[in-house]
mmCIF file of C-alpha atoms in Angstrom:
data_model
loop_
_atom_site.group_PDB
_atom_site.id
_atom_site.type_symbol
_atom_site.label_atom_id
_atom_site.label_comp_id
_atom_site.label_asym_id
_atom_site.label_seq_id
_atom_site.Cartn_x
_atom_site.Cartn_y
_atom_site.Cartn_z
ATOM 1 C CA MET V 221 -20.470 -10.542 -12.045
ATOM 2 C CA ARG V 222 -17.643 -12.736 -13.326
ATOM 3 C CA ARG V 223 -14.302 -11.419 -12.228
ATOM 4 C CA ASP V 224 -10.919 -12.172 -13.625
ATOM 5 C CA ALA V 225 -7.874 -12.624 -12.002
ATOM 6 C CA THR V 226 -5.018 -11.248 -13.550
ATOM 7 C CA PRO V 227 -1.349 -12.700 -12.332
ATOM 8 C CA ARG V 228 0.754 -10.008 -10.439
ATOM 9 C CA ARG V 229 4.519 -9.303 -9.780
ATOM 10 C CA TYR V 230 4.546 -8.477 -6.275
ATOM 11 C CA LEU V 231 7.849 -6.965 -3.961
ATOM 12 C CA MET V 232 7.941 -8.039 -0.580
ATOM 13 C CA CYS V 233 10.606 -7.928 2.501
ATOM 14 C CA PRO V 234 10.658 -9.936 5.141
ATOM 15 C CA PRO V 235 9.874 -9.012 8.938
ATOM 16 C CA ALA V 236 13.494 -10.328 10.524
ATOM 17 C CA HIS V 237 14.027 -7.312 12.027
ATOM 18 C CA PHE V 238 10.677 -5.692 12.801
ATOM 19 C CA LYS V 239 9.653 -4.414 16.231
ATOM 20 C CA VAL V 240 8.217 -0.790 17.157
ATOM 21 C CA THR V 241 11.234 1.102 18.923
ATOM 22 C CA TYR V 242 9.816 4.557 17.676
ATOM 23 C CA SER V 243 6.417 6.020 16.581
ATOM 24 C CA ILE V 244 5.889 7.551 13.899
ATOM 25 C CA ASN V 245 2.314 6.750 13.206
ATOM 26 C CA PRO V 246 -0.576 6.346 15.735
ATOM 27 C CA TRP V 247 -0.575 2.584 15.372
ATOM 28 C CA MET V 248 2.555 2.623 17.023
ATOM 29 C CA ASP V 249 3.505 2.180 20.308
ATOM 30 C CA PRO V 250 6.882 1.426 21.735
ATOM 31 C CA THR V 251 5.377 0.041 25.006
ATOM 32 C CA LYS V 252 3.812 -2.616 23.314
ATOM 33 C CA PRO V 253 6.251 -5.735 22.575
ATOM 34 C CA VAL V 254 6.406 -7.731 19.352
ATOM 35 C CA ASP V 255 6.312 -10.800 18.932
ATOM 36 C CA LEU V 256 8.559 -11.540 16.029
ATOM 37 C CA PRO V 257 7.894 -15.124 15.214
ATOM 38 C CA LEU V 258 4.413 -14.593 15.025
ATOM 39 C CA ALA V 259 4.893 -11.953 12.981
ATOM 40 C CA MET V 260 7.143 -13.440 10.381
ATOM 41 C CA ALA V 261 4.368 -16.839 10.607
ATOM 42 C CA GLN V 262 1.849 -13.790 9.518
ATOM 43 C CA TRP V 263 4.244 -12.229 6.725
ATOM 44 C CA GLU V 264 4.842 -15.852 5.212
ATOM 45 C CA ASP V 265 1.024 -16.340 5.249
ATOM 46 C CA LEU V 266 0.676 -13.796 3.123
ATOM 47 C CA ARG V 267 3.325 -14.610 0.966
ATOM 48 C CA ASP V 268 2.234 -18.268 0.594
ATOM 49 C CA ARG V 269 -1.085 -17.278 -0.201
ATOM 50 C CA TYR V 270 0.054 -14.821 -3.086
ATOM 51 C CA VAL V 271 2.253 -17.465 -5.001
ATOM 52 C CA ALA V 272 -0.766 -20.302 -4.295
ATOM 53 C CA LEU V 273 -2.874 -17.613 -6.086
ATOM 54 C CA GLY V 274 -0.715 -17.777 -9.223
ATOM 55 C CA HIS V 275 1.263 -14.683 -7.966
ATOM 56 C CA THR V 276 5.042 -14.164 -8.389
ATOM 57 C CA VAL V 277 6.646 -12.734 -5.097
ATOM 58 C CA GLU V 278 10.201 -11.332 -5.491
ATOM 59 C CA THR V 279 11.952 -10.944 -1.819
ATOM 60 C CA LEU V 280 14.189 -7.714 -0.301
ATOM 61 C CA VAL V 281 16.551 -8.629 1.843
ATOM 62 C CA PRO V 282 15.943 -7.121 5.328
ATOM 63 C CA GLU V 283 18.562 -5.023 6.853
ATOM 64 C CA ARG V 284 19.047 -4.874 10.554
ATOM 65 C CA GLY V 285 18.180 -1.473 12.171
ATOM 66 C CA LEU V 286 15.484 -0.800 9.520
ATOM 67 C CA PRO V 287 12.527 -2.381 11.647
ATOM 68 C CA ASP V 288 9.615 -0.899 8.914
ATOM 69 C CA MET V 289 11.663 -2.168 5.818
ATOM 70 C CA VAL V 290 8.447 -5.169 6.017
ATOM 71 C CA PHE V 291 6.454 -2.452 4.679
ATOM 72 C CA ALA V 292 7.554 -2.654 1.071
ATOM 73 C CA ALA V 293 5.218 -0.563 -0.320
ATOM 74 C CA ASN V 294 6.621 2.483 0.391
ATOM 75 C CA GLY V 295 9.671 2.057 -1.163
ATOM 76 C CA ALA V 296 8.805 2.980 -4.734
ATOM 77 C CA LEU V 297 6.023 3.113 -7.199
ATOM 78 C CA VAL V 298 6.274 1.078 -10.175
ATOM 79 C CA VAL V 299 4.183 1.582 -13.463
ATOM 80 C CA ASP V 300 4.783 0.439 -16.870
ATOM 81 C CA GLY V 301 7.861 -0.767 -15.795
ATOM 82 C CA ARG V 302 9.324 2.035 -14.569
ATOM 83 C CA VAL V 303 10.198 3.422 -10.898
ATOM 84 C CA LEU V 304 9.440 6.391 -9.108
ATOM 85 C CA GLY V 305 11.991 6.002 -5.984
ATOM 86 C CA ALA V 306 10.754 7.235 -2.358
ATOM 87 C CA ARG V 307 12.261 9.689 -0.122
ATOM 88 C CA PHE V 308 10.852 9.349 3.015
ATOM 89 C CA ALA V 309 9.195 11.584 5.387
ATOM 90 C CA TYR V 310 10.921 10.522 9.152
ATOM 91 C CA PRO V 311 14.812 9.833 9.307
ATOM 92 C CA GLU V 312 14.344 6.484 10.951
ATOM 93 C CA ARG V 313 13.400 5.007 7.379
ATOM 94 C CA ALA V 314 15.400 7.527 4.936
ATOM 95 C CA ALA V 315 18.055 4.523 4.714
ATOM 96 C CA GLU V 316 15.658 2.097 3.022
ATOM 97 C CA ALA V 317 15.260 4.587 -0.435
ATOM 98 C CA GLU V 318 18.416 3.637 -1.470
ATOM 99 C CA ILE V 319 18.013 -0.075 -1.158
ATOM 100 C CA HIS V 320 15.029 -0.098 -2.804
ATOM 101 C CA LEU V 321 16.449 2.075 -5.676
ATOM 102 C CA ASP V 322 19.803 -0.515 -5.687
ATOM 103 C CA TRP V 323 17.099 -3.511 -5.897
ATOM 104 C CA PHE V 324 15.450 -2.225 -8.884
ATOM 105 C CA ARG V 325 18.869 -1.147 -10.868
ATOM 106 C CA GLY V 326 19.841 -4.674 -9.948
ATOM 107 C CA HIS V 327 16.621 -6.222 -11.553
ATOM 108 C CA GLY V 328 17.204 -5.309 -14.724
ATOM 109 C CA PHE V 329 14.452 -2.270 -14.518
ATOM 110 C CA GLN V 330 16.007 0.730 -16.953
ATOM 111 C CA GLU V 331 14.339 3.683 -16.038
ATOM 112 C CA VAL V 332 14.627 4.188 -12.288
ATOM 113 C CA HIS V 333 13.945 7.844 -10.890
ATOM 114 C CA GLU V 334 15.119 9.295 -7.719
ATOM 115 C CA PRO V 335 12.564 11.452 -6.640
ATOM 116 C CA SER V 336 13.564 15.316 -5.760
ATOM 117 C CA HIS V 337 10.556 15.173 -3.209
ATOM 118 C CA VAL V 338 8.924 13.745 -0.197
ATOM 119 C CA ASN V 339 6.880 10.624 -1.343
ATOM 120 C CA GLU V 340 6.243 7.066 0.220
ATOM 121 C CA GLY V 341 5.671 5.043 -2.899
ATOM 122 C CA GLU V 342 2.419 2.956 -3.047
ATOM 123 C CA GLY V 343 1.619 4.321 0.790
ATOM 124 C CA ASP V 344 0.595 7.717 -1.071
ATOM 125 C CA PHE V 345 -0.092 6.446 -4.601
ATOM 126 C CA ALA V 346 -2.289 4.468 -6.008
ATOM 127 C CA VAL V 347 -2.744 3.151 -9.803
ATOM 128 C CA THR V 348 -6.233 3.178 -11.385
ATOM 129 C CA ALA V 349 -7.002 2.324 -15.160
ATOM 130 C CA THR V 350 -7.402 5.358 -15.412
ATOM 131 C CA TYR V 351 -5.343 7.764 -13.030
ATOM 132 C CA ILE V 352 -2.945 8.042 -10.478
ATOM 133 C CA LEU V 353 -4.679 8.696 -7.046
ATOM 134 C CA ALA V 354 -1.716 10.629 -4.726
ATOM 135 C CA GLY V 355 -2.265 10.973 -1.483
ATOM 136 C CA ARG V 356 -0.879 14.183 0.532
ATOM 137 C CA GLY V 357 -1.684 15.619 4.044
ATOM 138 C CA PHE V 358 0.940 13.522 6.548
ATOM 139 C CA ARG V 359 3.700 12.284 4.419
ATOM 140 C CA SER V 360 4.141 12.407 0.829
ATOM 141 C CA SER V 361 4.466 16.555 -0.451
ATOM 142 C CA PRO V 362 2.255 17.658 -3.128
ATOM 143 C CA LEU V 363 5.561 18.440 -5.212
ATOM 144 C CA SER V 364 5.502 14.947 -5.266
ATOM 145 C CA HIS V 365 2.128 14.802 -7.373
ATOM 146 C CA ASP V 366 4.011 17.087 -10.296
ATOM 147 C CA GLU V 367 7.277 14.815 -10.471
ATOM 148 C CA ALA V 368 5.266 11.625 -10.824
ATOM 149 C CA GLN V 369 2.856 13.148 -13.596
ATOM 150 C CA GLU V 370 5.835 14.083 -15.079
ATOM 151 C CA PHE V 371 7.723 11.182 -14.788
ATOM 152 C CA PHE V 372 4.863 8.395 -15.578
ATOM 153 C CA GLY V 373 2.679 10.911 -17.957
ATOM 154 C CA ARG V 374 -0.496 9.718 -16.574
ATOM 155 C CA PRO V 375 -2.501 11.724 -15.011
ATOM 156 C CA VAL V 376 -2.012 12.682 -11.031
ATOM 157 C CA ILE V 377 -4.916 13.125 -8.718
ATOM 158 C CA GLY V 378 -4.207 14.634 -5.391
ATOM 159 C CA LEU V 379 -5.987 13.728 -2.236
ATOM 160 C CA ASP V 380 -6.228 15.564 0.987
ATOM 161 C CA LEU V 381 -5.784 13.129 4.397
ATOM 162 C CA VAL V 382 -6.757 14.912 7.181
ATOM 163 C CA ASP V 383 -7.091 12.092 9.834
ATOM 164 C CA PRO V 384 -4.171 10.929 11.290
ATOM 165 C CA ARG V 385 -4.796 7.287 11.679
ATOM 166 C CA TYR V 386 -4.886 7.265 7.699
ATOM 167 C CA TYR V 387 -1.877 8.418 7.236
ATOM 168 C CA HIS V 388 -1.226 7.351 3.515
ATOM 169 C CA LEU V 389 -3.612 6.836 1.107
ATOM 170 C CA ASP V 390 -3.230 3.127 1.377
ATOM 171 C CA THR V 391 -4.932 3.215 4.356
ATOM 172 C CA ALA V 392 -8.174 4.834 3.498
ATOM 173 C CA LEU V 393 -8.315 3.806 -0.169
ATOM 174 C CA SER V 394 -8.134 0.647 -2.578
ATOM 175 C CA VAL V 395 -8.163 -0.064 -5.982
ATOM 176 C CA LEU V 396 -9.993 -3.020 -6.747
ATOM 177 C CA ASP V 397 -9.606 -3.460 -10.542
ATOM 178 C CA GLY V 398 -9.245 -0.919 -13.327
ATOM 179 C CA ASP V 399 -11.383 2.230 -12.156
ATOM 180 C CA GLU V 400 -13.044 0.671 -9.329
ATOM 181 C CA VAL V 401 -11.828 1.302 -5.918
ATOM 182 C CA MET V 402 -13.387 1.224 -2.101
ATOM 183 C CA TYR V 403 -12.566 3.509 0.339
ATOM 184 C CA TYR V 404 -13.257 5.640 3.783
ATOM 185 C CA PRO V 405 -14.801 9.075 2.762
ATOM 186 C CA ASP V 406 -13.899 10.338 6.193
ATOM 187 C CA ALA V 407 -10.085 10.025 5.952
ATOM 188 C CA PHE V 408 -10.275 12.593 3.164
ATOM 189 C CA SER V 409 -11.339 16.441 3.605
ATOM 190 C CA GLU V 410 -14.155 17.586 2.069
ATOM 191 C CA GLY V 411 -13.190 18.380 -1.489
ATOM 192 C CA SER V 412 -11.575 15.352 -1.807
ATOM 193 C CA ARG V 413 -14.356 13.713 -0.993
ATOM 194 C CA ALA V 414 -15.993 15.926 -3.717
ATOM 195 C CA VAL V 415 -13.601 14.607 -6.644
ATOM 196 C CA LEU V 416 -13.611 10.672 -5.049
ATOM 197 C CA ARG V 417 -17.442 10.857 -5.728
ATOM 198 C CA ARG V 418 -16.809 12.827 -9.054
ATOM 199 C CA LEU V 419 -14.560 10.037 -10.214
ATOM 200 C CA PHE V 420 -15.846 6.828 -8.728
ATOM 201 C CA PRO V 421 -19.628 7.320 -8.503
ATOM 202 C CA ASP V 422 -19.621 3.816 -7.448
ATOM 203 C CA ALA V 423 -17.055 3.332 -5.426
ATOM 204 C CA LEU V 424 -18.078 0.939 -2.299
ATOM 205 C CA ILE V 425 -17.783 3.255 0.680
ATOM 206 C CA ALA V 426 -16.281 1.696 3.656
ATOM 207 C CA ARG V 427 -17.855 1.886 6.967
ATOM 208 C CA ALA V 428 -15.497 3.299 10.282
ATOM 209 C CA GLU V 429 -15.210 0.399 11.770
ATOM 210 C CA ASP V 430 -13.702 -1.403 8.975
ATOM 211 C CA ALA V 431 -11.360 1.268 8.270
ATOM 212 C CA ALA V 432 -10.389 1.384 11.798
ATOM 213 C CA ALA V 433 -9.345 -2.164 11.358
ATOM 214 C CA LEU V 434 -7.038 -0.979 8.132
ATOM 215 C CA GLY V 435 -9.800 -2.924 5.989
ATOM 216 C CA LEU V 436 -8.501 -0.778 3.272
ATOM 217 C CA ASN V 437 -5.326 -1.498 3.381
ATOM 218 C CA ALA V 438 -6.196 -4.203 0.893
ATOM 219 C CA VAL V 439 -4.405 -5.770 -2.048
ATOM 220 C CA SER V 440 -6.805 -6.776 -5.142
ATOM 221 C CA ASP V 441 -5.840 -9.275 -8.405
ATOM 222 C CA GLY V 442 -9.211 -8.259 -9.891
ATOM 223 C CA ARG V 443 -10.933 -10.824 -8.504
ATOM 224 C CA HIS V 444 -9.275 -12.151 -5.089
ATOM 225 C CA VAL V 445 -8.949 -9.201 -2.478
ATOM 226 C CA LEU V 446 -6.504 -9.952 0.184
ATOM 227 C CA LEU V 447 -7.155 -7.717 3.351
ATOM 228 C CA PRO V 448 -7.420 -8.171 7.175
ATOM 229 C CA GLN V 449 -9.518 -10.197 8.688
ATOM 230 C CA GLU V 450 -11.168 -8.005 11.664
ATOM 231 C CA ALA V 451 -12.385 -6.181 8.171
ATOM 232 C CA THR V 452 -15.666 -8.749 8.217
ATOM 233 C CA GLY V 453 -18.118 -5.176 7.059
ATOM 234 C CA LEU V 454 -16.274 -5.499 3.626
ATOM 235 C CA PHE V 455 -16.636 -8.729 2.818
ATOM 236 C CA ALA V 456 -20.114 -9.134 1.749
ATOM 237 C CA PRO V 457 -20.445 -6.478 -0.159
ATOM 238 C CA LEU V 458 -17.132 -7.322 -2.058
ATOM 239 C CA ARG V 459 -19.174 -10.410 -2.839
ATOM 240 C CA ALA V 460 -21.678 -8.478 -4.222
ATOM 241 C CA ARG V 461 -19.316 -7.242 -6.784
ATOM 242 C CA GLY V 462 -18.455 -10.551 -7.893
ATOM 243 C CA PHE V 463 -14.908 -10.283 -5.703
ATOM 244 C CA GLU V 464 -13.444 -13.236 -3.901
ATOM 245 C CA PRO V 465 -12.609 -11.539 0.186
ATOM 246 C CA VAL V 466 -9.857 -13.598 1.311
ATOM 247 C CA PRO V 467 -9.041 -12.979 5.133
ATOM 248 C CA MET V 468 -5.655 -12.571 6.538
ATOM 249 C CA ASP V 469 -4.423 -12.169 10.014
ATOM 250 C CA LEU V 470 -1.218 -9.303 9.944
ATOM 251 C CA GLY V 471 -2.249 -8.374 13.602
ATOM 252 C CA GLU V 472 1.742 -8.155 14.816
ATOM 253 C CA LEU V 473 2.153 -6.217 11.725
ATOM 254 C CA LEU V 474 -0.498 -3.552 12.398
ATOM 255 C CA LYS V 475 1.332 -2.755 15.689
ATOM 256 C CA GLY V 476 3.730 -0.981 13.095
ATOM 257 C CA GLY V 477 0.550 0.412 11.641
ATOM 258 C CA GLY V 478 0.443 -1.528 8.138
ATOM 259 C CA SER V 479 -1.316 -4.656 6.554
ATOM 260 C CA VAL V 480 -1.671 -6.408 3.676
ATOM 261 C CA LYS V 481 -1.053 -3.483 1.321
ATOM 262 C CA CYS V 482 1.895 -1.916 3.065
ATOM 263 C CA CYS V 483 3.399 -5.358 3.287
ATOM 264 C CA THR V 484 3.258 -5.074 -0.780
ATOM 265 C CA GLN V 485 4.934 -3.820 -3.594
ATOM 266 C CA GLU V 486 3.620 -4.142 -6.910
ATOM 267 C CA LEU V 487 6.311 -4.543 -10.078
ATOM 268 C CA ARG V 488 3.673 -3.421 -12.767
ATOM 269 C CA PRO V 489 4.922 -3.918 -16.383
#
């Protein structure tokens, strides 16, 4: 099957102030030091790979005291050029929300909505051709799902996350193209697994070891799938479906609980 890449526009934030000084997910251990130059080099490699593939990368200026700003996906959800801002669950990240909103307001986005309910942007929202999938259980409020549906006018499908290692939807599920997804079933409640089987009967099902490498924290342009290099079990199934896996090393950023997708917010026109 021939796959065609679609040029994308991404928002990223360099890890200039990245460190792990608190723990708000099971991946974070403040006793493990971060190699900041290595984290920056890994982030730059991801950014440069996007550009080499024909995509546009916008840059959000990092601010001291906000070490998780590198995980730019959490700052908003952009669909049809409309922006639903984030409202973070933890006070350590709360100030990031206004920085993202200010960026959008200053870059020509006309419809920018400051949310009433907790949501963490593309951390817990995933956009397919037909639906907006919405995670809940650890960070985002279920009330944010109705808010997103009203704002975007697209059907929002709520999915319950049950494993704290997969605290955001983007750690357990990735959109590959259109209504094609890959996901790790054990990250979801029994009812949510049934919903996913019904909506996506041909989904690529990830094994436990690839999910544990954050292999589902991936970004696809419809052909190339950038994902953590340790998720080797996903490479052959992706190729069998016509995709081209692009392994990336973001091991330092994994210490903060994020990888490719967490670093990448898509600005959908």
